[in-house]
mmCIF file of C-alpha atoms in Angstrom:
data_model
loop_
_atom_site.group_PDB
_atom_site.id
_atom_site.type_symbol
_atom_site.label_atom_id
_atom_site.label_comp_id
_atom_site.label_asym_id
_atom_site.label_seq_id
_atom_site.Cartn_x
_atom_site.Cartn_y
_atom_site.Cartn_z
ATOM 1 C CA MET Y 21 202.940 154.806 200.355
ATOM 2 C CA LYS Y 22 206.066 156.790 200.325
ATOM 3 C CA ILE Y 23 208.499 156.900 203.350
ATOM 4 C CA ALA Y 24 211.316 159.363 203.386
ATOM 5 C CA THR Y 25 214.090 160.704 205.690
ATOM 6 C CA TYR Y 26 215.595 164.176 205.716
ATOM 7 C CA ASN Y 27 218.246 165.791 207.827
ATOM 8 C CA VAL Y 28 216.922 169.533 207.779
ATOM 9 C CA GLU Y 29 220.237 171.032 209.151
ATOM 10 C CA ASN Y 30 219.660 172.814 212.410
ATOM 11 C CA LEU Y 31 216.034 173.931 212.668
ATOM 12 C CA PHE Y 32 216.182 175.909 215.940
ATOM 13 C CA ASP Y 33 213.185 177.764 217.448
ATOM 14 C CA MET Y 34 213.290 181.170 219.027
ATOM 15 C CA HIS Y 35 213.210 180.090 222.658
ATOM 16 C CA TYR Y 36 216.515 180.227 224.504
ATOM 17 C CA ASP Y 37 217.171 177.174 226.577
ATOM 18 C CA GLY Y 38 220.898 177.110 226.823
ATOM 19 C CA THR Y 39 221.678 174.100 224.534
ATOM 20 C CA GLU Y 40 221.746 176.005 221.314
ATOM 21 C CA TYR Y 41 224.758 176.164 218.982
ATOM 22 C CA GLU Y 42 226.271 179.698 219.061
ATOM 23 C CA GLU Y 43 224.909 180.539 215.619
ATOM 24 C CA TYR Y 44 221.343 179.766 216.678
ATOM 25 C CA ILE Y 45 220.970 181.650 219.889
ATOM 26 C CA PRO Y 46 217.775 183.660 219.578
ATOM 27 C CA ASN Y 47 218.625 187.322 218.651
ATOM 28 C CA GLY Y 48 222.329 186.607 219.235
ATOM 29 C CA ASP Y 49 225.462 187.829 217.554
ATOM 30 C CA TRP Y 50 224.765 185.646 214.462
ATOM 31 C CA GLY Y 51 221.397 187.226 213.921
ATOM 32 C CA TRP Y 52 219.174 184.232 214.413
ATOM 33 C CA THR Y 53 215.919 186.301 214.257
ATOM 34 C CA ASN Y 54 212.165 185.662 213.714
ATOM 35 C CA GLU Y 55 212.807 186.568 210.164
ATOM 36 C CA MET Y 56 215.505 184.056 209.756
ATOM 37 C CA TYR Y 57 213.468 181.335 211.565
ATOM 38 C CA ARG Y 58 210.572 181.982 209.334
ATOM 39 C CA ALA Y 59 212.844 181.671 206.181
ATOM 40 C CA LYS Y 60 214.202 178.473 207.449
ATOM 41 C CA LEU Y 61 210.732 177.125 208.139
ATOM 42 C CA ILE Y 62 209.438 178.123 204.734
ATOM 43 C CA ASN Y 63 212.460 176.552 202.885
ATOM 44 C CA THR Y 64 212.338 173.350 204.818
ATOM 45 C CA ALA Y 65 208.572 172.973 204.315
ATOM 46 C CA THR Y 66 209.038 173.558 200.689
ATOM 47 C CA VAL Y 67 211.298 170.581 200.420
ATOM 48 C CA ILE Y 68 209.116 168.354 202.431
ATOM 49 C CA ARG Y 69 206.038 169.311 200.498
ATOM 50 C CA GLY Y 70 207.937 168.499 197.306
ATOM 51 C CA ILE Y 71 209.004 165.106 198.571
ATOM 52 C CA GLY Y 72 205.176 164.308 199.236
ATOM 53 C CA ALA Y 73 205.988 161.457 201.624
ATOM 54 C CA ASP Y 74 203.247 159.735 203.675
ATOM 55 C CA ILE Y 75 205.737 159.191 206.493
ATOM 56 C CA ILE Y 76 208.980 161.109 206.965
ATOM 57 C CA GLY Y 77 211.646 160.894 209.500
ATOM 58 C CA LEU Y 78 213.425 164.142 210.407
ATOM 59 C CA GLN Y 79 216.779 164.949 212.028
ATOM 60 C CA GLU Y 80 218.251 168.099 213.556
ATOM 61 C CA ILE Y 81 214.993 169.569 214.953
ATOM 62 C CA GLU Y 82 215.700 171.414 218.082
ATOM 63 C CA SER Y 83 212.310 171.164 219.873
ATOM 64 C CA GLU Y 84 208.682 169.962 219.747
ATOM 65 C CA SER Y 85 207.774 173.639 219.207
ATOM 66 C CA ALA Y 86 209.942 173.862 216.179
ATOM 67 C CA LEU Y 87 208.496 170.633 214.785
ATOM 68 C CA LYS Y 88 204.913 172.094 215.364
ATOM 69 C CA ASP Y 89 205.865 175.359 213.682
ATOM 70 C CA LEU Y 90 207.239 173.374 210.737
ATOM 71 C CA LYS Y 91 204.109 171.090 210.497
ATOM 72 C CA ALA Y 92 201.988 174.248 210.362
ATOM 73 C CA GLU Y 93 204.106 175.769 207.599
ATOM 74 C CA ILE Y 94 203.932 172.434 205.513
ATOM 75 C CA ASN Y 95 200.035 172.657 206.070
ATOM 76 C CA ARG Y 96 199.992 176.215 204.729
ATOM 77 C CA GLN Y 97 201.859 174.993 201.710
ATOM 78 C CA GLY Y 98 199.152 172.308 201.023
ATOM 79 C CA LEU Y 99 200.395 168.951 202.711
ATOM 80 C CA TYR Y 100 198.808 167.993 206.025
ATOM 81 C CA TYR Y 101 200.351 165.644 208.514
ATOM 82 C CA PRO Y 102 197.697 164.836 211.204
ATOM 83 C CA TYR Y 103 200.230 162.862 213.285
ATOM 84 C CA TYR Y 104 203.736 163.442 214.742
ATOM 85 C CA ALA Y 105 206.230 162.043 217.115
ATOM 86 C CA PHE Y 106 209.283 163.761 218.723
ATOM 87 C CA ALA Y 107 212.176 162.408 220.761
ATOM 88 C CA LYS Y 108 213.835 164.904 222.979
ATOM 89 C CA THR Y 109 217.322 163.852 224.156
ATOM 90 C CA ARG Y 110 218.555 165.494 227.507
ATOM 91 C CA ASN Y 111 220.972 168.220 226.840
ATOM 92 C CA SER Y 112 221.017 167.622 223.045
ATOM 93 C CA ALA Y 113 220.961 170.620 220.757
ATOM 94 C CA VAL Y 114 219.106 168.832 217.984
ATOM 95 C CA ASN Y 115 216.728 165.872 218.016
ATOM 96 C CA VAL Y 116 214.641 163.458 215.819
ATOM 97 C CA ALA Y 117 211.091 163.561 214.868
ATOM 98 C CA LEU Y 118 208.597 161.979 212.520
ATOM 99 C CA LEU Y 119 205.588 163.257 210.584
ATOM 100 C CA SER Y 120 202.913 160.848 209.273
ATOM 101 C CA ARG Y 121 199.658 160.870 207.359
ATOM 102 C CA TYR Y 122 198.728 157.579 208.941
ATOM 103 C CA PRO Y 123 197.811 157.226 212.591
ATOM 104 C CA ILE Y 124 200.618 156.633 215.088
ATOM 105 C CA GLN Y 125 199.485 153.897 217.445
ATOM 106 C CA SER Y 126 202.483 154.344 219.768
ATOM 107 C CA ALA Y 127 205.748 156.230 220.025
ATOM 108 C CA LEU Y 128 208.731 155.325 222.065
ATOM 109 C CA LYS Y 129 212.195 156.917 222.430
ATOM 110 C CA HIS Y 130 215.051 154.613 223.172
ATOM 111 C CA PRO Y 131 218.021 156.221 225.020
ATOM 112 C CA VAL Y 132 221.347 154.801 223.544
ATOM 113 C CA ASN Y 133 222.712 155.236 226.993
ATOM 114 C CA TYR Y 134 222.143 157.735 229.898
ATOM 115 C CA SER Y 135 225.312 159.777 229.465
ATOM 116 C CA GLY Y 136 223.585 162.324 227.222
ATOM 117 C CA LYS Y 137 226.329 161.764 224.649
ATOM 118 C CA TYR Y 138 224.066 159.983 222.228
ATOM 119 C CA ARG Y 139 220.760 161.080 220.600
ATOM 120 C CA ASP Y 140 217.787 158.933 221.437
ATOM 121 C CA ILE Y 141 216.352 156.716 218.790
ATOM 122 C CA LEU Y 142 212.664 157.286 217.945
ATOM 123 C CA GLU Y 143 210.298 154.341 217.345
ATOM 124 C CA ALA Y 144 206.940 154.854 215.997
ATOM 125 C CA LYS Y 145 204.254 152.184 215.456
ATOM 126 C CA ILE Y 146 202.165 153.283 212.639
ATOM 127 C CA LEU Y 147 198.805 151.742 211.345
ATOM 128 C CA ILE Y 148 198.686 151.442 207.602
ATOM 129 C CA GLU Y 149 195.042 150.473 206.911
ATOM 130 C CA GLU Y 150 195.050 148.579 210.185
ATOM 131 C CA LYS Y 151 198.336 146.949 209.428
ATOM 132 C CA PRO Y 152 201.241 147.863 211.796
ATOM 133 C CA LEU Y 153 204.571 149.206 210.573
ATOM 134 C CA ARG Y 154 207.449 150.361 212.764
ATOM 135 C CA VAL Y 155 209.623 153.144 211.771
ATOM 136 C CA PHE Y 156 212.859 153.882 213.593
ATOM 137 C CA VAL Y 157 214.321 157.352 213.200
ATOM 138 C CA ASN Y 158 218.119 157.594 213.941
ATOM 139 C CA HIS Y 159 220.696 160.276 214.091
ATOM 140 C CA TRP Y 160 223.874 158.474 215.162
ATOM 141 C CA LYS Y 161 227.067 159.973 216.569
ATOM 142 C CA SER Y 162 229.016 162.141 214.001
ATOM 143 C CA LYS Y 163 232.146 161.289 212.263
ATOM 144 C CA GLY Y 164 233.927 163.779 214.502
ATOM 145 C CA GLY Y 165 234.422 160.623 216.620
ATOM 146 C CA PRO Y 166 235.511 157.040 215.939
ATOM 147 C CA GLU Y 167 233.379 154.107 214.745
ATOM 148 C CA SER Y 168 233.100 152.654 218.228
ATOM 149 C CA GLU Y 169 230.700 155.551 219.069
ATOM 150 C CA ARG Y 170 228.371 154.560 216.156
ATOM 151 C CA ILE Y 171 228.613 150.926 217.192
ATOM 152 C CA VAL Y 172 227.133 151.928 220.523
ATOM 153 C CA CYS Y 173 224.215 153.389 218.674
ATOM 154 C CA ALA Y 174 223.857 150.292 216.366
ATOM 155 C CA LYS Y 175 223.912 147.883 219.377
ATOM 156 C CA ARG Y 176 221.167 149.807 221.113
ATOM 157 C CA LEU Y 177 218.949 149.621 218.010
ATOM 158 C CA LEU Y 178 219.686 146.012 217.417
ATOM 159 C CA GLN Y 179 218.777 145.290 220.967
ATOM 160 C CA ARG Y 180 215.303 146.662 220.406
ATOM 161 C CA LEU Y 181 214.896 144.991 217.007
ATOM 162 C CA ASN Y 182 215.686 141.609 218.594
ATOM 163 C CA GLU Y 183 212.779 142.113 220.960
ATOM 164 C CA LEU Y 184 210.368 142.245 218.043
ATOM 165 C CA PRO Y 185 208.707 139.225 216.519
ATOM 166 C CA GLU Y 186 210.538 137.855 213.426
ATOM 167 C CA ASP Y 187 207.613 138.651 211.096
ATOM 168 C CA GLU Y 188 207.334 142.320 212.336
ATOM 169 C CA PRO Y 189 207.833 144.776 209.526
ATOM 170 C CA TYR Y 190 210.037 147.704 210.209
ATOM 171 C CA VAL Y 191 211.989 150.440 208.422
ATOM 172 C CA LEU Y 192 215.183 151.999 209.766
ATOM 173 C CA VAL Y 193 215.596 155.617 208.514
ATOM 174 C CA GLY Y 194 217.765 158.556 209.368
ATOM 175 C CA ASP Y 195 221.199 160.014 209.431
ATOM 176 C CA PHE Y 196 223.416 157.197 210.506
ATOM 177 C CA ASN Y 197 226.624 159.207 209.903
ATOM 178 C CA SER Y 198 227.634 155.981 208.236
ATOM 179 C CA HIS Y 199 228.288 155.386 204.506
ATOM 180 C CA TYR Y 200 226.323 152.366 203.106
ATOM 181 C CA GLU Y 201 229.659 150.671 202.712
ATOM 182 C CA GLU Y 202 231.338 152.139 205.781
ATOM 183 C CA HIS Y 203 233.136 148.877 206.214
ATOM 184 C CA LYS Y 204 235.131 149.662 203.067
ATOM 185 C CA THR Y 205 235.454 153.529 203.173
ATOM 186 C CA PHE Y 206 236.744 153.723 206.883
ATOM 187 C CA LEU Y 207 239.437 151.088 206.707
ATOM 188 C CA LYS Y 208 242.356 153.498 206.146
ATOM 189 C CA SER Y 209 241.116 156.134 208.478
ATOM 190 C CA ARG Y 210 243.038 156.083 211.787
ATOM 191 C CA LYS Y 211 240.565 158.547 213.202
ATOM 192 C CA HIS Y 212 237.524 156.215 212.543
ATOM 193 C CA ASN Y 213 238.688 152.654 212.417
ATOM 194 C CA ASN Y 214 239.341 151.841 216.037
ATOM 195 C CA THR Y 215 237.144 148.652 215.857
ATOM 196 C CA ASP Y 216 239.324 146.252 213.784
ATOM 197 C CA GLY Y 217 237.253 146.812 210.643
ATOM 198 C CA ILE Y 218 233.826 146.278 212.336
ATOM 199 C CA THR Y 219 231.079 148.837 211.649
ATOM 200 C CA GLY Y 220 227.693 149.547 213.172
ATOM 201 C CA ILE Y 221 225.805 149.839 209.959
ATOM 202 C CA ASN Y 222 227.181 146.853 208.132
ATOM 203 C CA HIS Y 223 228.257 144.268 210.740
ATOM 204 C CA ILE Y 224 226.016 145.084 213.689
ATOM 205 C CA LEU Y 225 222.812 145.740 211.628
ATOM 206 C CA GLY Y 226 223.638 142.828 209.168
ATOM 207 C CA THR Y 227 223.635 144.758 205.832
ATOM 208 C CA VAL Y 228 226.547 142.689 204.698
ATOM 209 C CA ASN Y 229 227.260 139.063 204.903
ATOM 210 C CA LYS Y 230 230.224 137.257 206.575
ATOM 211 C CA GLU Y 231 232.374 137.905 203.406
ATOM 212 C CA GLY Y 232 231.577 141.593 203.491
ATOM 213 C CA ASN Y 233 229.317 141.510 200.410
ATOM 214 C CA PRO Y 234 226.019 143.504 200.530
ATOM 215 C CA ILE Y 235 222.816 141.731 201.389
ATOM 216 C CA THR Y 236 220.620 141.794 198.214
ATOM 217 C CA TYR Y 237 216.871 141.948 198.009
ATOM 218 C CA THR Y 238 216.895 138.262 197.159
ATOM 219 C CA ALA Y 239 219.155 137.376 200.111
ATOM 220 C CA LEU Y 240 216.888 139.464 202.405
ATOM 221 C CA LYS Y 241 213.969 137.067 201.518
ATOM 222 C CA ASN Y 242 215.888 133.916 202.261
ATOM 223 C CA THR Y 243 218.286 134.741 205.137
ATOM 224 C CA GLN Y 244 217.448 135.289 208.846
ATOM 225 C CA GLY Y 245 218.868 138.139 210.831
ATOM 226 C CA VAL Y 246 219.864 140.372 207.869
ATOM 227 C CA ARG Y 247 218.687 143.773 206.562
ATOM 228 C CA TYR Y 248 218.670 145.347 203.124
ATOM 229 C CA ASN Y 249 220.109 148.797 202.566
ATOM 230 C CA LEU Y 250 218.274 150.380 199.743
ATOM 231 C CA TRP Y 251 221.191 152.383 198.395
ATOM 232 C CA TYR Y 252 222.188 149.417 196.313
ATOM 233 C CA GLU Y 253 219.271 150.017 193.956
ATOM 234 C CA LEU Y 254 220.831 153.246 192.591
ATOM 235 C CA ASP Y 255 223.755 153.531 190.142
ATOM 236 C CA LYS Y 256 226.981 153.837 192.138
ATOM 237 C CA GLU Y 257 227.549 157.551 191.124
ATOM 238 C CA LYS Y 258 224.131 158.395 192.642
ATOM 239 C CA ARG Y 259 224.656 156.664 196.068
ATOM 240 C CA TRP Y 260 225.291 159.829 198.090
ATOM 241 C CA SER Y 261 223.192 162.230 200.097
ATOM 242 C CA HIS Y 262 225.858 164.428 201.736
ATOM 243 C CA GLN Y 263 229.081 166.036 200.492
ATOM 244 C CA PHE Y 264 232.408 166.139 202.455
ATOM 245 C CA ARG Y 265 235.288 167.924 200.816
ATOM 246 C CA GLY Y 266 233.756 167.415 197.437
ATOM 247 C CA HIS Y 267 233.089 163.778 197.804
ATOM 248 C CA GLY Y 268 229.577 162.271 198.110
ATOM 249 C CA GLU Y 269 228.699 160.163 201.091
ATOM 250 C CA GLY Y 270 225.566 157.908 201.609
ATOM 251 C CA LEU Y 271 225.216 158.982 205.332
ATOM 252 C CA ASP Y 272 221.342 158.931 205.307
ATOM 253 C CA ASN Y 273 220.020 155.419 204.885
ATOM 254 C CA ILE Y 274 216.705 153.498 204.569
ATOM 255 C CA ILE Y 275 217.163 149.924 205.649
ATOM 256 C CA ILE Y 276 214.257 147.423 205.629
ATOM 257 C CA SER Y 277 213.477 144.209 207.482
ATOM 258 C CA GLN Y 278 212.790 140.669 206.006
ATOM 259 C CA ALA Y 279 209.069 141.029 206.686
ATOM 260 C CA LEU Y 280 208.882 143.810 204.018
ATOM 261 C CA ALA Y 281 209.942 141.384 201.378
ATOM 262 C CA ASP Y 282 207.675 138.295 202.118
ATOM 263 C CA GLY Y 283 204.694 139.134 200.004
ATOM 264 C CA ILE Y 284 202.517 139.460 203.084
ATOM 265 C CA GLY Y 285 200.931 142.593 204.450
ATOM 266 C CA ILE Y 286 203.114 145.648 203.721
ATOM 267 C CA ASP Y 287 205.931 145.125 201.276
ATOM 268 C CA TYR Y 288 208.783 147.266 199.849
ATOM 269 C CA ILE Y 289 208.318 148.079 196.079
ATOM 270 C CA GLU Y 290 211.670 146.847 194.745
ATOM 271 C CA GLY Y 291 213.397 149.487 192.639
ATOM 272 C CA SER Y 292 211.514 152.523 194.145
ATOM 273 C CA PHE Y 293 214.359 153.865 196.306
ATOM 274 C CA ASP Y 294 215.627 157.327 195.173
ATOM 275 C CA ARG Y 295 216.999 160.664 196.182
ATOM 276 C CA TYR Y 296 214.976 163.844 196.033
ATOM 277 C CA THR Y 297 216.991 166.114 193.802
ATOM 278 C CA PRO Y 298 215.211 169.083 192.357
ATOM 279 C CA ASP Y 299 217.403 171.719 190.785
ATOM 280 C CA TYR Y 300 216.723 174.210 193.602
ATOM 281 C CA LEU Y 301 218.603 172.018 196.120
ATOM 282 C CA PHE Y 302 221.899 172.642 194.291
ATOM 283 C CA ALA Y 303 223.921 175.718 193.687
ATOM 284 C CA LYS Y 304 227.289 175.832 191.835
ATOM 285 C CA GLY Y 305 227.421 172.036 191.689
ATOM 286 C CA LYS Y 306 226.988 171.548 195.349
ATOM 287 C CA VAL Y 307 224.151 170.796 197.759
ATOM 288 C CA TYR Y 308 222.627 174.171 198.596
ATOM 289 C CA ARG Y 309 222.821 174.222 202.377
ATOM 290 C CA TRP Y 310 221.426 176.896 204.778
ATOM 291 C CA GLN Y 311 223.707 179.866 203.995
ATOM 292 C CA GLN Y 312 225.770 181.783 206.651
ATOM 293 C CA SER Y 313 228.232 184.541 206.060
ATOM 294 C CA ARG Y 314 231.684 183.820 207.524
ATOM 295 C CA ARG Y 315 232.704 187.486 207.104
ATOM 296 C CA TYR Y 316 232.530 189.762 210.129
ATOM 297 C CA PRO Y 317 230.012 190.226 211.425
ATOM 298 C CA LYS Y 318 229.029 186.489 210.946
ATOM 299 C CA HIS Y 319 225.365 186.170 210.209
ATOM 300 C CA HIS Y 320 222.629 184.118 208.595
ATOM 301 C CA LEU Y 321 221.635 184.948 205.018
ATOM 302 C CA GLY Y 322 218.114 183.569 205.079
ATOM 303 C CA GLU Y 323 218.890 181.377 202.017
ATOM 304 C CA GLY Y 324 219.448 177.784 201.337
ATOM 305 C CA TYR Y 325 217.985 174.430 202.590
ATOM 306 C CA SER Y 326 220.253 171.743 204.170
ATOM 307 C CA ASP Y 327 223.610 170.062 203.687
ATOM 308 C CA HIS Y 328 221.687 166.734 203.230
ATOM 309 C CA LEU Y 329 219.481 165.476 200.463
ATOM 310 C CA PRO Y 330 216.262 163.671 201.304
ATOM 311 C CA ILE Y 331 215.915 160.094 200.321
ATOM 312 C CA TYR Y 332 212.710 158.076 200.026
ATOM 313 C CA ALA Y 333 211.166 154.654 199.040
ATOM 314 C CA ARG Y 334 207.766 153.298 198.170
ATOM 315 C CA PHE Y 335 205.877 150.447 199.888
ATOM 316 C CA LYS Y 336 202.462 148.643 199.170
ATOM 317 C CA LEU Y 337 199.904 146.555 200.759
#
């Protein structure tokens, strides 16, 4: 079984509801037309079909309508997802979703708070041959703001995780807008480090120990209350899924619970984590994101994919 996560970069439908980014107002000045929408659907579906995941968490989907259109295009390309879940956050331009080839027993959305400032977290309980697995799809507050905003998201997620039985298997996926070693990379940033060195992804979720060293797969098996970030299974130069000013960042993450390393029921296959990196997702040495012309008149070009790379991992019964 393969589980993946992919920030598809702004999949907006053609229905105007007032929360769209300027570039994605249907038939607006930027030329977001049915033709552009169709091109975006085809390109995004091509990537998802190529990944071939059994379960995939998605970020930056505007609406349930857009998700259904994407699901239909993936089906046309030969991969069928019978089940889906979607979490619509009030007044949010983009939202999180999940596609699954296994039955979804239940789906919940967890508001981080009720200000509308943070995107809801999506929880799906999925049955894998009658064995339950919970998948949490996240899209935390962007790095346009300080780390304290991402800690709010982490604490809300942890609150829900603490409500689950200790032996409950779960996977945390999504765009956390946090590097897998955020506790190291943000220390010198006045803009981000307003928390005395504490980060949501590392300290609140427990992916590092008290000394700041990463939780290993072995430590996951033997330590209560910690979680394992799968980025550590790749060579260091490959630990990125997004580029900012020419530097790679591991903003997209897959984090697993202790119950996925206990040899009972569903388990993570150690060493199976990777990025999805076919040649077509790159251009001129950079991730081939969805293309927009910045020359007047500004417009969509109908080319490219996303500014994020997908990541995935394998699991077994």
